[in-house]
Short mmCIF file of N, CA, C and O in Angstrom, two decimals:
data_model
loop_
_atom_site.label_atom_id
_atom_site.label_comp_id
_atom_site.label_asym_id
_atom_site.label_seq_id
_atom_site.Cartn_x
_atom_site.Cartn_y
_atom_site.Cartn_z
N MET M 1 -23.05 11.73 -24.95
CA MET M 1 -23.14 12.51 -23.75
C MET M 1 -24.49 13.20 -23.65
O MET M 1 -25.03 13.32 -22.56
N ASP M 2 -25.05 13.66 -24.76
CA ASP M 2 -26.36 14.30 -24.71
C ASP M 2 -27.42 13.35 -24.20
O ASP M 2 -28.33 13.77 -23.47
N LYS M 3 -27.32 12.08 -24.55
CA LYS M 3 -28.27 11.08 -24.07
C LYS M 3 -28.18 10.95 -22.55
O LYS M 3 -29.20 10.90 -21.85
N ALA M 4 -26.96 10.92 -22.02
CA ALA M 4 -26.77 10.81 -20.57
C ALA M 4 -27.36 12.02 -19.86
O ALA M 4 -28.05 11.89 -18.84
N VAL M 5 -27.13 13.23 -20.40
CA VAL M 5 -27.68 14.44 -19.80
C VAL M 5 -29.20 14.40 -19.84
O VAL M 5 -29.86 14.72 -18.85
N SER M 6 -29.78 13.94 -20.96
CA SER M 6 -31.24 13.83 -21.06
C SER M 6 -31.80 12.87 -20.03
O SER M 6 -32.82 13.15 -19.40
N GLU M 7 -31.14 11.73 -19.87
CA GLU M 7 -31.62 10.74 -18.90
C GLU M 7 -31.54 11.29 -17.48
O GLU M 7 -32.47 11.11 -16.68
N ILE M 8 -30.46 11.97 -17.16
CA ILE M 8 -30.32 12.54 -15.82
C ILE M 8 -31.32 13.68 -15.62
O ILE M 8 -31.91 13.83 -14.55
N ASN M 9 -31.56 14.47 -16.68
CA ASN M 9 -32.53 15.56 -16.58
C ASN M 9 -33.95 15.05 -16.34
O ASN M 9 -34.78 15.80 -15.83
N SER M 10 -34.21 13.79 -16.67
CA SER M 10 -35.54 13.25 -16.39
C SER M 10 -35.74 13.05 -14.89
O SER M 10 -36.86 12.95 -14.41
N ILE M 11 -34.64 13.02 -14.13
CA ILE M 11 -34.69 12.87 -12.68
C ILE M 11 -34.55 14.24 -12.00
O ILE M 11 -35.19 14.52 -11.00
N SER M 12 -33.69 15.09 -12.56
CA SER M 12 -33.42 16.40 -11.96
C SER M 12 -33.19 17.41 -13.09
O SER M 12 -32.57 17.09 -14.10
N ASP M 13 -33.69 18.61 -12.91
CA ASP M 13 -33.48 19.64 -13.93
C ASP M 13 -32.24 20.49 -13.64
O ASP M 13 -32.01 21.50 -14.26
N ASN M 14 -31.43 20.04 -12.71
CA ASN M 14 -30.24 20.77 -12.30
C ASN M 14 -28.97 20.09 -12.81
O ASN M 14 -28.04 19.86 -12.06
N VAL M 15 -28.97 19.74 -14.10
CA VAL M 15 -27.84 19.04 -14.71
C VAL M 15 -27.36 19.84 -15.91
O VAL M 15 -28.16 20.31 -16.72
N TYR M 16 -26.05 20.01 -16.00
CA TYR M 16 -25.46 20.78 -17.09
C TYR M 16 -24.35 19.97 -17.73
O TYR M 16 -23.65 19.22 -17.06
N ARG M 17 -24.18 20.15 -19.02
CA ARG M 17 -23.08 19.52 -19.74
C ARG M 17 -22.05 20.61 -20.01
O ARG M 17 -22.29 21.53 -20.78
N ILE M 18 -20.91 20.52 -19.32
CA ILE M 18 -19.84 21.50 -19.46
C ILE M 18 -18.59 20.79 -19.95
O ILE M 18 -17.93 20.09 -19.17
N PRO M 19 -18.25 20.91 -21.24
CA PRO M 19 -17.01 20.29 -21.71
C PRO M 19 -15.81 20.90 -20.99
O PRO M 19 -15.72 22.11 -20.82
N CYS M 20 -14.90 20.04 -20.54
CA CYS M 20 -13.72 20.52 -19.84
C CYS M 20 -12.57 19.55 -20.06
O CYS M 20 -12.62 18.41 -19.61
N HIS M 21 -11.57 20.00 -20.76
CA HIS M 21 -10.33 19.23 -20.90
C HIS M 21 -9.47 19.64 -19.72
O HIS M 21 -8.92 20.75 -19.70
N VAL M 22 -9.37 18.78 -18.72
CA VAL M 22 -8.68 19.16 -17.48
C VAL M 22 -7.21 19.45 -17.67
O VAL M 22 -6.57 20.03 -16.80
N GLY M 23 -6.66 19.06 -18.80
CA GLY M 23 -5.27 19.36 -19.09
C GLY M 23 -5.07 20.78 -19.61
O GLY M 23 -3.95 21.22 -19.82
N LYS M 24 -6.17 21.52 -19.82
CA LYS M 24 -6.09 22.88 -20.34
C LYS M 24 -6.56 23.88 -19.28
O LYS M 24 -7.69 23.80 -18.79
N GLN M 25 -5.68 24.82 -18.95
CA GLN M 25 -5.97 25.80 -17.92
C GLN M 25 -7.26 26.56 -18.20
O GLN M 25 -8.08 26.77 -17.31
N GLU M 26 -7.48 26.98 -19.46
CA GLU M 26 -8.66 27.77 -19.78
C GLU M 26 -9.96 26.97 -19.56
O GLU M 26 -10.97 27.52 -19.12
N ASP M 27 -9.93 25.67 -19.84
CA ASP M 27 -11.11 24.83 -19.60
C ASP M 27 -11.37 24.67 -18.10
O ASP M 27 -12.53 24.70 -17.66
N ARG M 28 -10.31 24.48 -17.32
CA ARG M 28 -10.49 24.36 -15.86
C ARG M 28 -11.08 25.65 -15.30
O ARG M 28 -11.98 25.63 -14.46
N LYS M 29 -10.62 26.79 -15.80
CA LYS M 29 -11.13 28.08 -15.33
C LYS M 29 -12.61 28.22 -15.70
O LYS M 29 -13.43 28.67 -14.88
N LEU M 30 -12.98 27.87 -16.93
CA LEU M 30 -14.38 27.96 -17.36
C LEU M 30 -15.28 27.09 -16.48
O LEU M 30 -16.40 27.49 -16.13
N LEU M 31 -14.81 25.90 -16.13
CA LEU M 31 -15.59 25.00 -15.28
C LEU M 31 -15.82 25.62 -13.90
O LEU M 31 -16.95 25.65 -13.40
N LEU M 32 -14.77 26.15 -13.31
CA LEU M 32 -14.89 26.78 -12.00
C LEU M 32 -15.77 28.02 -12.07
O LEU M 32 -16.64 28.23 -11.22
N ASP M 33 -15.57 28.84 -13.10
CA ASP M 33 -16.40 30.05 -13.27
C ASP M 33 -17.87 29.68 -13.41
O ASP M 33 -18.74 30.35 -12.84
N PHE M 34 -18.16 28.61 -14.16
CA PHE M 34 -19.55 28.16 -14.32
C PHE M 34 -20.13 27.74 -12.97
O PHE M 34 -21.26 28.11 -12.63
N ALA M 35 -19.37 26.98 -12.20
CA ALA M 35 -19.85 26.50 -10.90
C ALA M 35 -20.17 27.68 -9.98
O ALA M 35 -21.23 27.71 -9.33
N ILE M 36 -19.29 28.66 -9.93
CA ILE M 36 -19.49 29.82 -9.07
C ILE M 36 -20.68 30.64 -9.55
O ILE M 36 -21.52 31.08 -8.75
N ALA M 37 -20.77 30.87 -10.86
CA ALA M 37 -21.87 31.68 -11.41
C ALA M 37 -23.23 31.03 -11.16
O ALA M 37 -24.22 31.72 -10.93
N ASN M 38 -23.29 29.69 -11.19
CA ASN M 38 -24.58 29.00 -11.07
C ASN M 38 -24.91 28.54 -9.67
O ASN M 38 -26.08 28.35 -9.34
N TYR M 39 -23.89 28.32 -8.85
CA TYR M 39 -24.14 27.78 -7.51
C TYR M 39 -23.61 28.67 -6.39
O TYR M 39 -23.97 28.49 -5.24
N GLY M 40 -22.72 29.60 -6.71
CA GLY M 40 -22.21 30.53 -5.72
C GLY M 40 -21.11 29.99 -4.84
O GLY M 40 -20.39 30.76 -4.21
N GLU M 41 -20.97 28.70 -4.76
CA GLU M 41 -19.92 28.10 -3.93
C GLU M 41 -19.64 26.68 -4.41
O GLU M 41 -20.34 26.16 -5.27
N ILE M 42 -18.62 26.08 -3.83
CA ILE M 42 -18.26 24.70 -4.18
C ILE M 42 -18.28 23.87 -2.91
O ILE M 42 -17.62 24.21 -1.92
N ASP M 43 -19.05 22.78 -2.94
CA ASP M 43 -19.12 21.84 -1.82
C ASP M 43 -18.18 20.67 -2.03
O ASP M 43 -17.61 20.13 -1.10
N ILE M 44 -18.09 20.24 -3.30
CA ILE M 44 -17.38 19.00 -3.60
C ILE M 44 -16.73 19.13 -4.97
O ILE M 44 -17.28 19.75 -5.88
N LEU M 45 -15.56 18.56 -5.09
CA LEU M 45 -14.86 18.50 -6.37
C LEU M 45 -14.45 17.05 -6.57
O LEU M 45 -13.82 16.45 -5.69
N ILE M 46 -14.83 16.48 -7.70
CA ILE M 46 -14.46 15.10 -8.01
C ILE M 46 -13.53 15.12 -9.22
O ILE M 46 -13.88 15.63 -10.28
N SER M 47 -12.34 14.58 -9.04
CA SER M 47 -11.37 14.48 -10.12
C SER M 47 -11.39 13.04 -10.63
O SER M 47 -10.95 12.12 -9.95
N ASN M 48 -11.93 12.86 -11.83
CA ASN M 48 -12.12 11.53 -12.38
C ASN M 48 -11.52 11.39 -13.77
O ASN M 48 -11.71 10.38 -14.43
N ALA M 49 -10.83 12.39 -14.25
CA ALA M 49 -10.28 12.35 -15.60
C ALA M 49 -9.00 11.54 -15.65
O ALA M 49 -8.18 11.59 -14.73
N ALA M 50 -8.85 10.79 -16.74
CA ALA M 50 -7.62 10.02 -16.95
C ALA M 50 -7.45 9.78 -18.44
O ALA M 50 -8.42 9.79 -19.20
N ALA M 51 -6.23 9.58 -18.84
CA ALA M 51 -5.94 9.32 -20.25
C ALA M 51 -4.75 8.39 -20.36
O ALA M 51 -3.85 8.42 -19.54
N ASN M 52 -4.78 7.57 -21.37
CA ASN M 52 -3.63 6.77 -21.77
C ASN M 52 -3.81 6.43 -23.24
O ASN M 52 -4.54 5.51 -23.58
N THR M 53 -3.19 7.22 -24.08
CA THR M 53 -3.33 7.02 -25.52
C THR M 53 -2.35 5.99 -26.07
O THR M 53 -2.44 5.60 -27.22
N ALA M 54 -1.42 5.56 -25.25
CA ALA M 54 -0.40 4.60 -25.69
C ALA M 54 -0.69 3.23 -25.09
O ALA M 54 -0.45 3.00 -23.92
N ILE M 55 -1.20 2.35 -25.90
CA ILE M 55 -1.44 0.99 -25.45
C ILE M 55 -0.25 0.16 -25.94
O ILE M 55 -0.26 -0.42 -27.02
N CYS M 56 0.80 0.23 -25.16
CA CYS M 56 2.04 -0.45 -25.51
C CYS M 56 2.86 -0.62 -24.24
O CYS M 56 2.45 -0.19 -23.17
N ARG M 57 4.00 -1.24 -24.36
CA ARG M 57 4.91 -1.32 -23.22
C ARG M 57 5.31 0.09 -22.80
O ARG M 57 5.48 0.98 -23.63
N VAL M 58 5.48 0.32 -21.52
CA VAL M 58 5.81 1.65 -21.01
C VAL M 58 7.05 2.22 -21.72
O VAL M 58 7.07 3.37 -22.12
N LEU M 59 8.08 1.41 -21.88
CA LEU M 59 9.31 1.90 -22.49
C LEU M 59 9.17 2.22 -23.97
O LEU M 59 10.03 2.88 -24.55
N ASP M 60 8.06 1.79 -24.58
CA ASP M 60 7.80 2.10 -25.98
C ASP M 60 6.89 3.32 -26.15
O ASP M 60 6.58 3.72 -27.26
N THR M 61 6.47 3.92 -25.05
CA THR M 61 5.58 5.08 -25.10
C THR M 61 6.34 6.29 -25.63
O THR M 61 7.42 6.61 -25.15
N ASN M 62 5.76 6.97 -26.62
CA ASN M 62 6.44 8.15 -27.16
C ASN M 62 6.19 9.36 -26.26
O ASN M 62 5.31 9.36 -25.40
N GLU M 63 6.98 10.39 -26.46
CA GLU M 63 6.94 11.55 -25.57
C GLU M 63 5.59 12.26 -25.60
O GLU M 63 5.08 12.71 -24.57
N LYS M 64 4.97 12.36 -26.77
CA LYS M 64 3.68 13.04 -26.88
C LYS M 64 2.62 12.31 -26.03
O LYS M 64 1.85 12.94 -25.31
N ALA M 65 2.59 11.00 -26.12
CA ALA M 65 1.63 10.21 -25.32
C ALA M 65 1.94 10.33 -23.83
O ALA M 65 1.04 10.46 -23.00
N TRP M 66 3.21 10.29 -23.48
CA TRP M 66 3.62 10.41 -22.07
C TRP M 66 3.22 11.78 -21.51
O TRP M 66 2.74 11.88 -20.38
N ASP M 67 3.41 12.84 -22.31
CA ASP M 67 2.99 14.18 -21.90
C ASP M 67 1.49 14.24 -21.65
O ASP M 67 1.04 14.84 -20.67
N LYS M 68 0.70 13.61 -22.51
CA LYS M 68 -0.76 13.60 -22.33
C LYS M 68 -1.14 12.87 -21.05
O LYS M 68 -2.01 13.34 -20.29
N VAL M 69 -0.51 11.74 -20.77
CA VAL M 69 -0.78 11.00 -19.54
C VAL M 69 -0.49 11.88 -18.33
O VAL M 69 -1.30 12.01 -17.42
N PHE M 70 0.66 12.54 -18.32
CA PHE M 70 1.03 13.38 -17.18
C PHE M 70 0.16 14.64 -17.08
O PHE M 70 -0.25 15.03 -15.98
N ASP M 71 -0.13 15.26 -18.22
CA ASP M 71 -0.96 16.47 -18.20
C ASP M 71 -2.35 16.17 -17.64
O ASP M 71 -2.90 16.97 -16.88
N THR M 72 -2.92 15.04 -18.03
CA THR M 72 -4.28 14.70 -17.61
C THR M 72 -4.31 14.01 -16.26
O THR M 72 -5.09 14.36 -15.37
N ASN M 73 -3.47 13.01 -16.07
CA ASN M 73 -3.56 12.16 -14.88
C ASN M 73 -2.85 12.72 -13.66
O ASN M 73 -3.22 12.40 -12.54
N VAL M 74 -1.81 13.51 -13.88
CA VAL M 74 -1.02 14.00 -12.74
C VAL M 74 -1.18 15.51 -12.57
O VAL M 74 -1.65 15.98 -11.54
N LYS M 75 -0.79 16.26 -13.59
CA LYS M 75 -0.82 17.71 -13.48
C LYS M 75 -2.23 18.24 -13.20
O LYS M 75 -2.42 19.07 -12.31
N ALA M 76 -3.21 17.77 -13.95
CA ALA M 76 -4.58 18.26 -13.77
C ALA M 76 -5.14 17.89 -12.41
O ALA M 76 -5.88 18.67 -11.81
N ALA M 77 -4.77 16.72 -11.90
CA ALA M 77 -5.24 16.32 -10.57
C ALA M 77 -4.69 17.25 -9.50
O ALA M 77 -5.31 17.44 -8.45
N PHE M 78 -3.55 17.85 -9.76
CA PHE M 78 -2.96 18.83 -8.84
C PHE M 78 -3.54 20.23 -9.08
O PHE M 78 -3.88 20.96 -8.14
N LEU M 79 -3.67 20.63 -10.36
CA LEU M 79 -4.06 22.00 -10.69
C LEU M 79 -5.57 22.24 -10.57
O LEU M 79 -5.98 23.37 -10.27
N LEU M 80 -6.40 21.24 -10.82
CA LEU M 80 -7.85 21.42 -10.79
C LEU M 80 -8.34 21.91 -9.42
O LEU M 80 -9.12 22.86 -9.35
N PRO M 81 -7.90 21.32 -8.33
CA PRO M 81 -8.42 21.78 -7.03
C PRO M 81 -7.82 23.10 -6.53
O PRO M 81 -8.40 23.72 -5.63
N GLN M 82 -6.69 23.54 -7.07
CA GLN M 82 -6.04 24.74 -6.55
C GLN M 82 -6.99 25.94 -6.40
O GLN M 82 -7.06 26.53 -5.33
N PRO M 83 -7.72 26.33 -7.45
CA PRO M 83 -8.60 27.49 -7.28
C PRO M 83 -9.87 27.15 -6.49
O PRO M 83 -10.54 28.04 -5.98
N ALA M 84 -10.20 25.88 -6.38
CA ALA M 84 -11.41 25.47 -5.66
C ALA M 84 -11.21 25.42 -4.16
O ALA M 84 -12.14 25.69 -3.39
N VAL M 85 -10.01 25.10 -3.70
CA VAL M 85 -9.75 24.94 -2.26
C VAL M 85 -10.08 26.20 -1.46
O VAL M 85 -10.78 26.10 -0.44
N PRO M 86 -9.65 27.39 -1.88
CA PRO M 86 -10.03 28.57 -1.10
C PRO M 86 -11.54 28.76 -1.00
O PRO M 86 -12.05 29.20 0.03
N LEU M 87 -12.27 28.39 -2.06
CA LEU M 87 -13.73 28.52 -2.04
C LEU M 87 -14.36 27.50 -1.09
O LEU M 87 -15.33 27.80 -0.39
N ILE M 88 -13.81 26.30 -1.08
CA ILE M 88 -14.29 25.26 -0.16
C ILE M 88 -14.00 25.67 1.28
O ILE M 88 -14.85 25.53 2.16
N GLU M 89 -12.80 26.19 1.51
CA GLU M 89 -12.43 26.65 2.86
C GLU M 89 -13.32 27.81 3.31
O GLU M 89 -13.74 27.87 4.46
N LYS M 90 -13.63 28.72 2.38
CA LYS M 90 -14.45 29.90 2.70
C LYS M 90 -15.84 29.48 3.19
O LYS M 90 -16.39 30.11 4.08
N ARG M 91 -16.38 28.42 2.63
CA ARG M 91 -17.73 27.99 3.04
C ARG M 91 -17.68 27.09 4.28
O ARG M 91 -18.69 26.62 4.75
N GLY M 92 -16.49 26.82 4.79
CA GLY M 92 -16.37 26.06 6.03
C GLY M 92 -16.06 24.59 5.85
O GLY M 92 -16.06 23.83 6.80
N GLY M 93 -15.79 24.18 4.63
CA GLY M 93 -15.41 22.78 4.40
C GLY M 93 -16.11 22.21 3.19
O GLY M 93 -17.00 22.82 2.61
N GLY M 94 -15.69 21.03 2.84
CA GLY M 94 -16.21 20.32 1.68
C GLY M 94 -15.35 19.11 1.42
O GLY M 94 -14.62 18.68 2.32
N SER M 95 -15.43 18.58 0.22
CA SER M 95 -14.66 17.38 -0.10
C SER M 95 -14.03 17.48 -1.47
O SER M 95 -14.61 18.05 -2.40
N ILE M 96 -12.84 16.90 -1.58
CA ILE M 96 -12.20 16.69 -2.88
C ILE M 96 -11.97 15.19 -2.97
O ILE M 96 -11.36 14.59 -2.09
N ILE M 97 -12.50 14.61 -4.04
CA ILE M 97 -12.44 13.15 -4.22
C ILE M 97 -11.67 12.85 -5.50
O ILE M 97 -11.97 13.41 -6.56
N TYR M 98 -10.69 11.96 -5.38
CA TYR M 98 -9.95 11.50 -6.55
C TYR M 98 -10.37 10.07 -6.86
O TYR M 98 -10.38 9.21 -5.96
N ILE M 99 -10.70 9.82 -8.11
CA ILE M 99 -11.07 8.47 -8.54
C ILE M 99 -9.98 8.02 -9.51
O ILE M 99 -9.64 8.74 -10.44
N SER M 100 -9.44 6.83 -9.28
CA SER M 100 -8.37 6.34 -10.15
C SER M 100 -8.77 5.02 -10.78
O SER M 100 -9.78 4.42 -10.45
N SER M 101 -7.92 4.57 -11.66
CA SER M 101 -8.12 3.32 -12.37
C SER M 101 -7.64 2.14 -11.53
O SER M 101 -6.76 2.28 -10.68
N VAL M 102 -8.19 0.97 -11.83
CA VAL M 102 -7.71 -0.25 -11.20
C VAL M 102 -6.23 -0.47 -11.55
O VAL M 102 -5.50 -1.12 -10.81
N ALA M 103 -5.78 0.15 -12.63
CA ALA M 103 -4.38 0.02 -13.04
C ALA M 103 -3.43 0.61 -11.99
O ALA M 103 -2.24 0.30 -11.99
N ALA M 104 -3.95 1.45 -11.10
CA ALA M 104 -3.12 1.99 -10.03
C ALA M 104 -2.79 0.92 -9.00
O ALA M 104 -1.85 1.07 -8.23
N TYR M 105 -3.56 -0.14 -8.98
CA TYR M 105 -3.41 -1.18 -7.96
C TYR M 105 -3.01 -2.54 -8.52
O TYR M 105 -2.54 -3.40 -7.79
N LYS M 106 -3.21 -2.75 -9.81
CA LYS M 106 -2.94 -4.05 -10.42
C LYS M 106 -2.19 -3.84 -11.73
O LYS M 106 -2.65 -3.10 -12.59
N VAL M 107 -1.07 -4.46 -11.85
CA VAL M 107 -0.26 -4.34 -13.06
C VAL M 107 -1.02 -4.94 -14.25
O VAL M 107 -1.57 -6.03 -14.16
N MET M 108 -1.06 -4.19 -15.32
CA MET M 108 -1.70 -4.64 -16.55
C MET M 108 -0.59 -5.29 -17.38
O MET M 108 0.11 -4.60 -18.12
N GLU M 109 -0.39 -6.58 -17.22
CA GLU M 109 0.78 -7.24 -17.79
C GLU M 109 0.93 -7.02 -19.29
O GLU M 109 2.02 -6.82 -19.79
N ARG M 110 -0.17 -7.03 -20.01
CA ARG M 110 -0.11 -6.86 -21.45
C ARG M 110 0.50 -5.51 -21.81
O ARG M 110 1.19 -5.35 -22.80
N VAL M 111 0.27 -4.49 -21.00
CA VAL M 111 0.73 -3.15 -21.29
C VAL M 111 2.10 -2.88 -20.66
O VAL M 111 2.97 -2.28 -21.27
N PHE M 112 2.32 -3.33 -19.43
CA PHE M 112 3.49 -2.92 -18.69
C PHE M 112 4.61 -3.96 -18.66
O PHE M 112 5.66 -3.70 -18.12
N ALA M 113 4.36 -5.11 -19.18
CA ALA M 113 5.38 -6.17 -19.10
C ALA M 113 6.62 -5.79 -19.93
O ALA M 113 6.50 -5.19 -20.98
N VAL M 114 7.73 -6.15 -19.44
CA VAL M 114 8.98 -5.96 -20.17
C VAL M 114 9.34 -7.32 -20.75
O VAL M 114 9.49 -8.30 -20.04
N GLU M 115 9.42 -7.35 -22.08
CA GLU M 115 9.73 -8.61 -22.74
C GLU M 115 11.20 -8.95 -22.54
O GLU M 115 12.06 -8.08 -22.55
N LYS M 116 11.46 -10.23 -22.37
CA LYS M 116 12.84 -10.69 -22.17
C LYS M 116 13.43 -11.19 -23.46
O LYS M 116 12.81 -11.64 -24.33
#
């Protein structure tokens, strides 16, 4: 990640590396606090985080892995924009963009197939 930040900094000096586990409320708050402290407002929020630690058939997924998938892919996608929306509305508008995996549109047979 430091290499990516360095490469981007060669184009713009307005790049920051802010670790944020979107499944953790305290990390989401730190990210929002950083944005407000450094920029004063929010124009755009991009939700691009996803996780799947269980590479197996869905029915073989253990509860811990399933919780991680839901905490990151579903819950965080809902909770991340909550504190940002009032700030976006206050400035008169903006955008929230969700980026998902191709797996949302195409079944990954190796992972999701049910063996007969």
